[in-house]
Short mmCIF file of C-alpha atoms and ligand atoms in Angstrom, two decimals:
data_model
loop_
_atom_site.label_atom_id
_atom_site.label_comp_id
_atom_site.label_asym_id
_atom_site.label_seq_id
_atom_site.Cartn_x
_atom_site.Cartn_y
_atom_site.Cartn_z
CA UNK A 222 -22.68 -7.70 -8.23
CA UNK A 223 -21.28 -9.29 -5.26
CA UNK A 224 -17.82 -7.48 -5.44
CA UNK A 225 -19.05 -4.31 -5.78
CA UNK A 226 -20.43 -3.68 -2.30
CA UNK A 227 -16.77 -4.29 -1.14
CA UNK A 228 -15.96 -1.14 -2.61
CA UNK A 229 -15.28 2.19 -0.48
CA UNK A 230 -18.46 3.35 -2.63
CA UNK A 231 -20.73 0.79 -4.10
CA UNK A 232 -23.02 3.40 -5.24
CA UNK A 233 -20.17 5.00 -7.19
CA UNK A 234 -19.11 1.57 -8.68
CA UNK A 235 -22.56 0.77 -9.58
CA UNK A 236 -23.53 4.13 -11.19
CA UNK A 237 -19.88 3.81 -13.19
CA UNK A 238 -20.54 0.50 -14.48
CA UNK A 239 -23.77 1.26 -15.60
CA UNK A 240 -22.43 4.10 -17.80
CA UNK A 241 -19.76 1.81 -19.09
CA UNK A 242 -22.42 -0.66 -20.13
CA UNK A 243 -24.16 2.05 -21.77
CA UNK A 244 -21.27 2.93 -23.55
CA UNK A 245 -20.03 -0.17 -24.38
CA UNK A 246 -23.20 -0.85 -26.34
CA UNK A 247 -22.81 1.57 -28.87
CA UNK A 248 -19.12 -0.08 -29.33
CA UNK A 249 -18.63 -1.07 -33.16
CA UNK A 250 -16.38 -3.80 -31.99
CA UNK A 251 -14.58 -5.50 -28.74
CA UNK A 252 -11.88 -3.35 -27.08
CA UNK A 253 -9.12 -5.27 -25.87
CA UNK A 254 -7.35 -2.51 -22.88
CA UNK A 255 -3.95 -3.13 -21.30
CA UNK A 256 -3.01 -2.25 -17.80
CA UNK A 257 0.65 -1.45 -18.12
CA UNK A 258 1.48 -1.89 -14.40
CA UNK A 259 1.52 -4.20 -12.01
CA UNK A 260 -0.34 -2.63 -9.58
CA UNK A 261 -3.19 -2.41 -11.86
CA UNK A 262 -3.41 -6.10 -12.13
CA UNK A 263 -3.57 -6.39 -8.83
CA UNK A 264 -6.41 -4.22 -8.45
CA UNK A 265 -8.26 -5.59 -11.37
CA UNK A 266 -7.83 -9.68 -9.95
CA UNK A 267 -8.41 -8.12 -6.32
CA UNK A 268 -11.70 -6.50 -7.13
CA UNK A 269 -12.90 -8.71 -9.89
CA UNK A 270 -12.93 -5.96 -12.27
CA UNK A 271 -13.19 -8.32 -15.52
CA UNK A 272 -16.01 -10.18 -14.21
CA UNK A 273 -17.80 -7.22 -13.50
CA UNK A 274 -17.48 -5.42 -17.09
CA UNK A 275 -19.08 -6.33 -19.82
CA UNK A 276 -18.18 -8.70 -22.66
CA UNK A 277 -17.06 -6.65 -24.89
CA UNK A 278 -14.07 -5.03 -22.63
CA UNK A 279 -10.88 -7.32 -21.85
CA UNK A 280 -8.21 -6.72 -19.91
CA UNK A 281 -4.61 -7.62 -20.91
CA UNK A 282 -1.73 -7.57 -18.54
CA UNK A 283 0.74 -5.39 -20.00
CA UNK A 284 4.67 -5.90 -18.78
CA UNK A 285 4.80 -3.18 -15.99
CA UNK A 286 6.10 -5.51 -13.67
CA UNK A 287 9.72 -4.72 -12.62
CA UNK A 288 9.90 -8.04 -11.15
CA UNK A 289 8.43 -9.95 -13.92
CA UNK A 290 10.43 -8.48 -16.95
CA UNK A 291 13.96 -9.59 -15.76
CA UNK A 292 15.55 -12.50 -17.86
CA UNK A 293 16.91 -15.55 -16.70
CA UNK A 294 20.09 -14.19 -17.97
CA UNK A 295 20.80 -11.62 -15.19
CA UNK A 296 19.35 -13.04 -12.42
CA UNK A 297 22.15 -15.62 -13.25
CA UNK A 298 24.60 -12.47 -13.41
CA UNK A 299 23.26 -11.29 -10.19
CA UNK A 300 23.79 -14.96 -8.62
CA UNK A 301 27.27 -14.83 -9.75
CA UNK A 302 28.00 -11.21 -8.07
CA UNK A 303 26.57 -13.03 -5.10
CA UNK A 304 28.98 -15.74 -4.73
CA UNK A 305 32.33 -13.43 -5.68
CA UNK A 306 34.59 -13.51 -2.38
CA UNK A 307 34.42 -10.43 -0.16
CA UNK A 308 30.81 -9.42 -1.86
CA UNK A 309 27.78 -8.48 0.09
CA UNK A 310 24.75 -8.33 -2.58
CA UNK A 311 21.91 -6.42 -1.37
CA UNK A 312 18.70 -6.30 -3.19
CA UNK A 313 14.75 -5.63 -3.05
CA UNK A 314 12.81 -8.69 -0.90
CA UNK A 315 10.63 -9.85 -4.07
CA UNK A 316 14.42 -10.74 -6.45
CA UNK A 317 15.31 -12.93 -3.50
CA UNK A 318 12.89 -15.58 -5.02
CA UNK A 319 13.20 -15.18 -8.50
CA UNK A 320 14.55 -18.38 -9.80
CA UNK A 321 17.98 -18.58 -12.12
CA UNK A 322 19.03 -21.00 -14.23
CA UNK A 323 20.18 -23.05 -11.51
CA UNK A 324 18.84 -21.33 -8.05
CA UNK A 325 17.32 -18.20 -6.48
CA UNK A 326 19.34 -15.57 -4.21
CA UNK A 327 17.33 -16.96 -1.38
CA UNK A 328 19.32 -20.70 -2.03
CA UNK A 329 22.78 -19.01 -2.81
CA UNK A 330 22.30 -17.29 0.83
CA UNK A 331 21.53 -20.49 2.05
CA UNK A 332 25.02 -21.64 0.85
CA UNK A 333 26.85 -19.45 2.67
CA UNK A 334 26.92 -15.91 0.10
CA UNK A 335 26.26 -12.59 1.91
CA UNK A 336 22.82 -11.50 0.17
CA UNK A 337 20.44 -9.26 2.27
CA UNK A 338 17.39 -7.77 1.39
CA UNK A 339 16.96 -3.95 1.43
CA UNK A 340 13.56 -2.05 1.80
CA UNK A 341 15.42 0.95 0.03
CA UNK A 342 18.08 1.46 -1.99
CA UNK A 343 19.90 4.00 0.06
CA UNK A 344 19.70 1.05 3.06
CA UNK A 345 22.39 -0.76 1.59
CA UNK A 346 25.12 2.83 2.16
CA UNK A 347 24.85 1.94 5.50
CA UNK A 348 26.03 -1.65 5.06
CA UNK A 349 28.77 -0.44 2.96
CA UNK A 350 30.17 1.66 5.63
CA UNK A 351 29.96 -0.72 8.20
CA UNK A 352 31.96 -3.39 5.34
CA UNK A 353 34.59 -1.03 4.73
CA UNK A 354 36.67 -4.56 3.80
CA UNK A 355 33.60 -5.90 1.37
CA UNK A 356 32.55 -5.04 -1.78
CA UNK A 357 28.53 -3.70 -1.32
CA UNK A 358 26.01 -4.15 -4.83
CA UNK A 359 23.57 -3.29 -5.11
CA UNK A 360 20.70 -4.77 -7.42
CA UNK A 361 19.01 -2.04 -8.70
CA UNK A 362 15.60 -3.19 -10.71
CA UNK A 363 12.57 -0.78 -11.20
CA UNK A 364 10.73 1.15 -14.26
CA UNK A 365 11.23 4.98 -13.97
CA UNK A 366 9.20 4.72 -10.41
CA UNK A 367 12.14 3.15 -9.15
CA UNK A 368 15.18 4.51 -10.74
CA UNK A 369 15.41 7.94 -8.80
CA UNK A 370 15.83 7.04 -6.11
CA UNK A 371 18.73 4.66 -7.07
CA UNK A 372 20.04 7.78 -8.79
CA UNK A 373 20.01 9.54 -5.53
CA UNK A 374 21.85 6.44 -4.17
CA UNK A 375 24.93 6.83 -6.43
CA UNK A 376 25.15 10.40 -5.75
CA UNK A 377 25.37 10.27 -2.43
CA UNK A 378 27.89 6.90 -2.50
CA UNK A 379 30.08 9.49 -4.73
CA UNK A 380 28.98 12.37 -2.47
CA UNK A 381 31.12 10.75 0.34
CA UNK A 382 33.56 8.89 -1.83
CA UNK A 383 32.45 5.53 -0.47
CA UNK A 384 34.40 3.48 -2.74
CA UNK A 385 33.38 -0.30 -1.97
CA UNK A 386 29.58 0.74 -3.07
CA UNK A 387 28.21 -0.20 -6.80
CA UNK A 388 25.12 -0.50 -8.69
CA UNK A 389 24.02 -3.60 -10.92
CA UNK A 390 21.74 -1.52 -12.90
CA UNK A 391 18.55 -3.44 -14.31
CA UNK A 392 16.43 -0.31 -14.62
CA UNK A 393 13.98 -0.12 -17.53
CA UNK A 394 11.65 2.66 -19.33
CA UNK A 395 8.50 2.07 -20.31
CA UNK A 396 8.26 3.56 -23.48
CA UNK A 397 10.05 1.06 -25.57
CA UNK A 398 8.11 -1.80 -24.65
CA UNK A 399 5.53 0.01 -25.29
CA UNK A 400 6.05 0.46 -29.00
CA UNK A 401 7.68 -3.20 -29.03
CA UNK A 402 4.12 -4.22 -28.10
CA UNK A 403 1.29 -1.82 -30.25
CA UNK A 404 4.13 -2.16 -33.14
CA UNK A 405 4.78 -5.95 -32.43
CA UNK A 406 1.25 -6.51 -34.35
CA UNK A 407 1.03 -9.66 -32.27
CA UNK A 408 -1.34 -9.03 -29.43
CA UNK A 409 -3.98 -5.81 -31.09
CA UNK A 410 -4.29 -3.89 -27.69
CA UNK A 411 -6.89 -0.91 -28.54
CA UNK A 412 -6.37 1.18 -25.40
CA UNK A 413 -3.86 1.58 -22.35
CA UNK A 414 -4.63 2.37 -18.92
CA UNK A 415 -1.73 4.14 -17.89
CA UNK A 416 0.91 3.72 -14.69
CA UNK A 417 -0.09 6.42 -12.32
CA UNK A 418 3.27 6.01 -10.07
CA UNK A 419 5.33 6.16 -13.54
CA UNK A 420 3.90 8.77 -14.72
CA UNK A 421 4.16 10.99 -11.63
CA UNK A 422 7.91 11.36 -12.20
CA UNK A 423 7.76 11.02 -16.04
CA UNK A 424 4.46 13.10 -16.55
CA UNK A 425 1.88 12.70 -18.15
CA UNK A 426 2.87 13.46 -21.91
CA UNK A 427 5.68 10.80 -22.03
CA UNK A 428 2.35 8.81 -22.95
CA UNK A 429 1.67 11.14 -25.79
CA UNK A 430 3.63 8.90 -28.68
CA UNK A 431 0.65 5.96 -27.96
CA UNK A 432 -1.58 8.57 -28.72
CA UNK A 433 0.18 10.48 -31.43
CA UNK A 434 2.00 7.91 -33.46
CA UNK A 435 -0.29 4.95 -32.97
CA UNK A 436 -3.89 6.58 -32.23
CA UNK A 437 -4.27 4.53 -28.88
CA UNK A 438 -6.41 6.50 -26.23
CA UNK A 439 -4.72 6.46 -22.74
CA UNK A 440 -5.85 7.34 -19.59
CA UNK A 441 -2.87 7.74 -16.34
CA UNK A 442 -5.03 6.34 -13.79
CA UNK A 443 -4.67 5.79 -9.61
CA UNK A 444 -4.77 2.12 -7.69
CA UNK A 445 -8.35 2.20 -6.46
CA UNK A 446 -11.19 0.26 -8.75
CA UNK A 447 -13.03 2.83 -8.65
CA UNK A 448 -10.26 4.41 -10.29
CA UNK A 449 -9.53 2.05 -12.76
CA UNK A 450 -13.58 2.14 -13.96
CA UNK A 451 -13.12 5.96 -14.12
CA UNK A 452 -10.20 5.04 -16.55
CA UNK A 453 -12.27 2.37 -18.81
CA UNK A 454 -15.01 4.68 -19.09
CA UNK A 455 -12.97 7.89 -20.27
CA UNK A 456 -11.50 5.15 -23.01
CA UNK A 457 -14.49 4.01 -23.84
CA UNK A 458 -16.29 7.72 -24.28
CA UNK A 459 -12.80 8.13 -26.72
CA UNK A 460 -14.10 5.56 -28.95
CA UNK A 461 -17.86 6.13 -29.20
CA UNK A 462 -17.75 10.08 -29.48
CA UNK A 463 -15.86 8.96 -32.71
CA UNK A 464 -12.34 10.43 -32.04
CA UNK A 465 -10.67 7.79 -31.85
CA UNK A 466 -12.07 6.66 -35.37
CA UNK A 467 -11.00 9.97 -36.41
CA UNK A 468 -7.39 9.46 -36.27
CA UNK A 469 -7.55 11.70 -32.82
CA UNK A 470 -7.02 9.83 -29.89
CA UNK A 471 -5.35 11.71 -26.90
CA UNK A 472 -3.92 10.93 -23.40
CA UNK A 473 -5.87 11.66 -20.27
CA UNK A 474 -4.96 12.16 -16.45
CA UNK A 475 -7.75 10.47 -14.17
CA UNK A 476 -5.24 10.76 -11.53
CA UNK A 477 -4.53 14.35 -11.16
CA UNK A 478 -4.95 14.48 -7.45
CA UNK A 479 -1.12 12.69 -7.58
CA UNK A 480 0.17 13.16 -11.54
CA UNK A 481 1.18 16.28 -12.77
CA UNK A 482 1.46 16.76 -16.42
CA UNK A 483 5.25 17.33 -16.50
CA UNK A 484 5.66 14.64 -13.98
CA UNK A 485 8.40 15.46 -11.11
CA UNK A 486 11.75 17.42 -12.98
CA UNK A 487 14.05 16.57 -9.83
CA UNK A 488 13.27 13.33 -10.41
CA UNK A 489 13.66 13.30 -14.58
CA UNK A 490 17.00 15.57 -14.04
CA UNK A 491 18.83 13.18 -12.02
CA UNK A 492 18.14 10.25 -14.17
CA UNK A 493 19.57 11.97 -16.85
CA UNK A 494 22.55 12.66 -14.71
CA UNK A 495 23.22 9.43 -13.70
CA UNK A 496 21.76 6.78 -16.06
CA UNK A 497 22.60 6.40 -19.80
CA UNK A 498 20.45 4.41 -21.89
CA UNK A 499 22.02 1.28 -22.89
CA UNK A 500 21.83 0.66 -26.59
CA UNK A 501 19.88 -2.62 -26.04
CA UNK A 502 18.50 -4.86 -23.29
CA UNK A 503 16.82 -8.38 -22.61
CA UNK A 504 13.34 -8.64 -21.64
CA UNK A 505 11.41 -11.30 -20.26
CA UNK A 506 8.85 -12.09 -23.17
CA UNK A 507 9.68 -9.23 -25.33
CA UNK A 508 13.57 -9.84 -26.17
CA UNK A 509 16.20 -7.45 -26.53
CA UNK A 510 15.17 -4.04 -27.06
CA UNK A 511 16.85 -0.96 -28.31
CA UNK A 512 16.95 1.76 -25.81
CA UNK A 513 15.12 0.43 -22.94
CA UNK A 514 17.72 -0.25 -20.41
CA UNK A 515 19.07 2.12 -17.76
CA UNK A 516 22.75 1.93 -17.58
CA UNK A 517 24.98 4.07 -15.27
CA UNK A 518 26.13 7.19 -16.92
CA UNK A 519 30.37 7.40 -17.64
CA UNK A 520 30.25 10.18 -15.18
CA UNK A 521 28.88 7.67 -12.63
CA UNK A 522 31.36 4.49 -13.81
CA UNK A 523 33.13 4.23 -10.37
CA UNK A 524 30.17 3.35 -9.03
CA UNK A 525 28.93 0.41 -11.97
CA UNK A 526 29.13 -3.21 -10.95
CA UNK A 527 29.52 -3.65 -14.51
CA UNK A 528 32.28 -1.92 -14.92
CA UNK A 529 33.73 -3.14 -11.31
CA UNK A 530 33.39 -6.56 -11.87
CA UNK A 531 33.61 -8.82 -14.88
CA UNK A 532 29.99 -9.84 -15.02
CA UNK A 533 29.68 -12.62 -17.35
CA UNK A 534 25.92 -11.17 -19.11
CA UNK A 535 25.10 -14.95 -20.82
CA UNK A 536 22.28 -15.39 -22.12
CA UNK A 537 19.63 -17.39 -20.76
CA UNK A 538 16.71 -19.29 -22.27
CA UNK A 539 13.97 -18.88 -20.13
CA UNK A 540 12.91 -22.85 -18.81
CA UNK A 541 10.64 -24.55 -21.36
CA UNK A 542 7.97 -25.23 -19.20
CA UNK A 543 7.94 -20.93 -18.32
CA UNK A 544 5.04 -19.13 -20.51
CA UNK A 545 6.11 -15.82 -18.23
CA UNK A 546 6.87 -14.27 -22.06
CA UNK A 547 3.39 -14.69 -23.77
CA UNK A 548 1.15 -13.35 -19.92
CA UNK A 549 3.31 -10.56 -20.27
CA UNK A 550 2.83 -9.85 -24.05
CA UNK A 551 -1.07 -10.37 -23.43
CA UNK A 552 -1.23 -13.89 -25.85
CA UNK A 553 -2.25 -15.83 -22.87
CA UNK A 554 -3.89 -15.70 -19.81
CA UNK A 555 -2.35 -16.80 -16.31
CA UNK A 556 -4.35 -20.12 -16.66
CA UNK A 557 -3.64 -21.05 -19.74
CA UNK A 558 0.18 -21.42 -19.02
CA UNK A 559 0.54 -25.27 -18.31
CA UNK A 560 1.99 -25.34 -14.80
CA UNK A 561 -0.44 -22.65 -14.02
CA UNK A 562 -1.44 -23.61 -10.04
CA UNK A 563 0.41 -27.23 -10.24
CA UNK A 564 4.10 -27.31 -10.21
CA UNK A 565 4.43 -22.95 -10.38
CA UNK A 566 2.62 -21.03 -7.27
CA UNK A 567 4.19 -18.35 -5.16
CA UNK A 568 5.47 -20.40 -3.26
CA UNK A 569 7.30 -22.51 -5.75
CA UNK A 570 7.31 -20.39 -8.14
CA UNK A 571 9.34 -20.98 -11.99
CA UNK A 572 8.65 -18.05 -13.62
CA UNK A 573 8.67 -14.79 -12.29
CA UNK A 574 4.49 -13.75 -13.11
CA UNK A 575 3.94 -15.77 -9.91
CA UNK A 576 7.15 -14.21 -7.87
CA UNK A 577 5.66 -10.75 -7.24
CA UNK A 578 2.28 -9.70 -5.86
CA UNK A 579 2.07 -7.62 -9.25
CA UNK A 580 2.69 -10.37 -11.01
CA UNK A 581 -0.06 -11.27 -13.16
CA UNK A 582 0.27 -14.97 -12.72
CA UNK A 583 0.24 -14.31 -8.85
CA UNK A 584 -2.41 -11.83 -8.52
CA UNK A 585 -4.63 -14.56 -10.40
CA UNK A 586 -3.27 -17.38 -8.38
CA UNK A 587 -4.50 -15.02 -5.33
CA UNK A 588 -7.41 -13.51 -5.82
CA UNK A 589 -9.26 -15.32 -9.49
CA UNK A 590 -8.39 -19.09 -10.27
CA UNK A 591 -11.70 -18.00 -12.83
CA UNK A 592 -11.69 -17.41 -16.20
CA UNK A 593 -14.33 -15.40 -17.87
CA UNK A 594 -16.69 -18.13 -19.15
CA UNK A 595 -16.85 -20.45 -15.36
CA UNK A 596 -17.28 -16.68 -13.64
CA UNK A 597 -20.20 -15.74 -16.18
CA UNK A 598 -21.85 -19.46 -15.74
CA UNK A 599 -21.62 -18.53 -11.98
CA UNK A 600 -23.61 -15.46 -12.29
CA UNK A 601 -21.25 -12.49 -10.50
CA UNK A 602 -23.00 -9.54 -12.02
CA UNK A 603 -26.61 -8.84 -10.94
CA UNK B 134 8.33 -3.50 -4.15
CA UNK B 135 6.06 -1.34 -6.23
CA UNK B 136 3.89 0.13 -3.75
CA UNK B 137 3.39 3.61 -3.02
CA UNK B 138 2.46 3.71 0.44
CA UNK B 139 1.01 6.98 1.98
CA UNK B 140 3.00 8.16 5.10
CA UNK B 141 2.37 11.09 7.38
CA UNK B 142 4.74 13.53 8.12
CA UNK B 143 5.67 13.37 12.08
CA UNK B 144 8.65 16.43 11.51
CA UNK B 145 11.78 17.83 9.42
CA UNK B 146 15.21 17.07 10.75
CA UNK B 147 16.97 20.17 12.23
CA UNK B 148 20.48 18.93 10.35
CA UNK B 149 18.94 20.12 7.12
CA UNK B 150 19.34 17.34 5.43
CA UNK B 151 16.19 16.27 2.69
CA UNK B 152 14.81 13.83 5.35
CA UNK B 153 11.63 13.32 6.61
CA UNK B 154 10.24 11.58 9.96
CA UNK B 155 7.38 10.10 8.78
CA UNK B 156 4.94 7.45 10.13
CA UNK B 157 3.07 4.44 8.23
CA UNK B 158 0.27 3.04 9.90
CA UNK B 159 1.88 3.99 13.49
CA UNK B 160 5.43 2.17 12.24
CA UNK B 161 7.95 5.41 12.21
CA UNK B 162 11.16 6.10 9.86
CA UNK B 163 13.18 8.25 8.23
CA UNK B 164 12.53 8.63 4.11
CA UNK B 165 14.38 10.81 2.36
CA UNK B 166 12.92 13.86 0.48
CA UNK B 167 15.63 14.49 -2.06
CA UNK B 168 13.07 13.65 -5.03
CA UNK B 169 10.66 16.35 -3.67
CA UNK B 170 13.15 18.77 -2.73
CA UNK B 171 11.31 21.80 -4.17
CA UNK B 172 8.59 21.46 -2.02
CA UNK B 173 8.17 22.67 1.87
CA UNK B 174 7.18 20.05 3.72
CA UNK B 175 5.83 20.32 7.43
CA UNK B 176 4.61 18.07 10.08
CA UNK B 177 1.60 16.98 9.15
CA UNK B 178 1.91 16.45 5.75
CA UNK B 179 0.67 13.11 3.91
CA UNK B 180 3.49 11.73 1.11
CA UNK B 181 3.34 8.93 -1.11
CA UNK B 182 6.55 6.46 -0.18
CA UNK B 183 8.22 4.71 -2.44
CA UNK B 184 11.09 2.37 -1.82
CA UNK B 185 12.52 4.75 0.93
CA UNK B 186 11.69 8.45 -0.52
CA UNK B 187 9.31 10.32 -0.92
CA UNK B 188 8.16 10.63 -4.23
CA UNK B 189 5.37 13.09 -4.47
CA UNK B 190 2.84 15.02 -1.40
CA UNK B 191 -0.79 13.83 -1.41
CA UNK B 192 -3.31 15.14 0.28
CA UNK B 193 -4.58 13.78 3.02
CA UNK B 194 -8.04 11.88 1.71
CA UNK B 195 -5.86 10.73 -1.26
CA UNK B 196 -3.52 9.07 1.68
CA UNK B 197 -6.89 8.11 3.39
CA UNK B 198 -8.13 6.47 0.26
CA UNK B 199 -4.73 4.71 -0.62
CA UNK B 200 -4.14 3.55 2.53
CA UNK B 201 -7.50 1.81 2.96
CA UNK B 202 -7.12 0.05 -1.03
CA UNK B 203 -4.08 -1.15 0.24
CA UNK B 204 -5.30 -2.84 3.02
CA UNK B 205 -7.95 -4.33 0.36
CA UNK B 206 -5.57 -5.63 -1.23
CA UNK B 207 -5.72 -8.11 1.60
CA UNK B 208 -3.24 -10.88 2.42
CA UNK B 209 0.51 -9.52 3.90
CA UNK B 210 0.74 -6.91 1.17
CA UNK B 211 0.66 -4.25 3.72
CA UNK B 212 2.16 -6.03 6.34
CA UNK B 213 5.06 -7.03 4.58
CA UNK B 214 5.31 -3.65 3.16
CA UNK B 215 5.20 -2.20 6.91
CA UNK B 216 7.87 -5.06 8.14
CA UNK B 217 9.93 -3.50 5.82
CA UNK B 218 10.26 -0.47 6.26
CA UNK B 219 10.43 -1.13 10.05
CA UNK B 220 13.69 -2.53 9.55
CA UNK B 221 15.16 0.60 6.88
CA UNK B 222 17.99 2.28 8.16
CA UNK B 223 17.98 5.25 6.25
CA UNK B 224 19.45 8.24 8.76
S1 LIG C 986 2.29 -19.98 -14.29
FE1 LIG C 986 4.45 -19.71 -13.71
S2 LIG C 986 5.64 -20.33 -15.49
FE2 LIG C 986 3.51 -20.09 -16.17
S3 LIG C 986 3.44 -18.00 -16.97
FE3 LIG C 986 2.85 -17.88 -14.81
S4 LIG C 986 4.74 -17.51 -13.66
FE4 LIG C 986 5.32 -18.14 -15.75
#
């Protein structure tokens, strides 16, 4: 197992994954898992988690990317804030790359338009103040990790009444997609191993409906491997204690050192504050769905680029040659896209899987360029 | 953008405002603690930062633990991560 004496405790990993292969023998059937969130992937490509479990366990990347999930459609809306006169866009360093229908923020800076990164949301007041004679956006994206601490943003622009500050809200909850995908009947996902950072400020029951409503264990589960392994074998020891077959699978927190049930309240009550959810909203792969978009709440409107500025919200068909859609649905794998490596890498990246570090198509790119069968013919395990 | 990176707590701003001075891997800055407002925070305190705030307090082998995986994660993940927040202005 040549990975595994990378880890901060190979004799951890090794006594884990020996338990998982004893429980994965007394599977009925291959369990297809999903790792909602980026972050996971990452881990799982870094460590070469998939090579290292058995056959019978596959990972699918699940579309708890921020990055990846955006549509063509407002990146192009975002382009055109960029190049209004008198605008200063600001924005997180990994949507300066993404690629519209025509060019990235990165090449619309080049030609002139005032776009500047931002490590945190709240850095782009500061610009605003200094711009009293420019209109400051910001371009908010993020799952419910994220969104807070735009929240906080807003009430503090309308705290001090800085009136040339606004939001261009692209922040997303992860339930919806969620049911989109175990309801979508397209890719069978048996298990989730859920967003630790999520589910800190959402808690851990916002899971429950997976369990509940569609019998699918989940465990909330922390960054390290050794954490993820923890995760797969609490799923597994779901489905061969018979639970799951009864019609009783639940939600578990491996990550309690950092999760608390309820998640964090601040946090939930000034989303509800200051987002609405927006009837519908486009997703990369998934298409528009109902109730899975963070708008800005009425009370809030002052402060929505939507409402400031006539954003033209076209939709865009994501280029041909772009697969981004099935990675993130789980009915491909990274290499199986066609440009996969050749014309789409980080650094020339088309879709957006290979914009991010989280992205799936970049975390493979990184740390894999394996599949399953070439990694097995090389012999990684023991 | 989706890291949570541990940082220690270096001390509390006198002005009362939900600030922190905290430190990541010797790079200092200001977060603010508005999303963990309930809680007291002192010097010497590990929290997990997000995007400019705080978003939850970790122990300190949980920050240990963190911080090392994200190192693991290898390439500029952490360096980028660190060059960023270098250059926040949050006050
Ligand atoms: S290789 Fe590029 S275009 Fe293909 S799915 Fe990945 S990111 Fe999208």
């Amino acid at each position: 197992m040549k990975y595994v004496d990378e880890f901060r405790d190979p004799a951890a990993a090794r006594a884990l994954l020996r338990r998982i292969d004893d429980l994965a023998e007394q599977l009925e059937r291959p369990l297809r898992v999903m790792e909602i969130c980026g972050s996971h992937t990452h881990t799982i490509y870094r460590h070469g988690l998939e090579h290292l479990l058995p056959e019978w366990i596959e990972f699918i990347h699940g579309p708890g990317c921020p990055v990846c999930v955006i549509p063509m459609g407002r990146i192009d809306d975002a382009l055109w804030l960029a190049r209004q006169p008198d605008v200063i866009l600001t924005t997180f360093g990994d949507m300066m790359r993404v690629p519209g229908s025509e060019e990235s923020l990165l090449q619309v800076r080049a030609t002139g338009a005032d776009v500047r990164f931002v490590y945190s949301p709240l850095d782009a007041l500061p610009i605003a103040r200094d711009n009293p004679d420019k209109q400051v956006v910001f371009f908010a994206v993020g799952f419910e990790t994220t969104a807070p601490s735009t929240a906080v943003t807003l009430e503090r622009a309308r705290g001090e009444g800085l009136a040339n500050f606004c939001v261009f809200s692209n922040h997303v909850t992860t339930e919806q997609p969620l049911r989109a995908i175990v309801d979508g009947g397209e890719t069978q996902i048996d298990a989730f191993i859920g967003p630790g950072h999520v589910a800190s400020v959402v808690g851990v029951h916002a899971f429950d409906f997976l369990a509940e409503e569609f019998n699918r264990p989940v465990v909330v589960t922390g960054f390290e491997p050794l954490d993820v392994l923890q995760a797969v074998a609490m799923l597994l020891e779901q489905f061969t204690s018979g639970e799951v077959a009864a019609g009783r699978a639940t939600v578990q927190n491996q990550y309690a050192r950092v999760v608390r049930s309820d998640g964090n309240v601040v946090a939930q009550r000034l989303m509800d504050r200051v987002f609405r959810t927006r009837d519908t909203f486009e997703w990369r792969g998934l298409g528009w769905i109902e109730h899975s978009g963070l708008g800005i709440s009425p009370e809030y409107a002052a402060w929505d680029a939507e409402e400031r500025f006539a954003v033209p919200g076209v939709r865009v068909a994501d280029p041909p040659a772009c697969e981004c859609g099935s990675v993130l649905t789980g009915r491909i794998k990274p290499w199986q896209c066609r440009v996969f490596g050749t014309a789409c890498t980080p650094a020339t990246p088309i879709g957006t899987c290979m914009v991010s570090p989280e992205g799936a198509c970049a975390a493979y790119y990184n740390f894999g360029r394996l599949d399953r069968e070439t990694a097995n013919a090389v012999t990684i395990r023991e | 953008m989706c890291l949570g990176v541990p940082a220690e707590v270096i001390a509390i701003p006198e002005s009362g405002e939900p600030r922190a001075r905290v430190a990541i891997s010797g790079v200092e800055r200001t977060v603010a603690t508005d999303l963990i407002a309930a809680e007291e925070l002192r010097a010497g305190d590990w929290v997990l930062v997000h995007v400019g705030f705080a978003l939850s307090r970790i122990d300190a082998e949980e920050a240990a633990i963190t911080l090392e995986q994200i190192r693991r994660l290898g390439g500029t993940v952490l360096d980028d991560e660190l060059a960023a927040f270098g250059r926040s202005a949050i006050d």
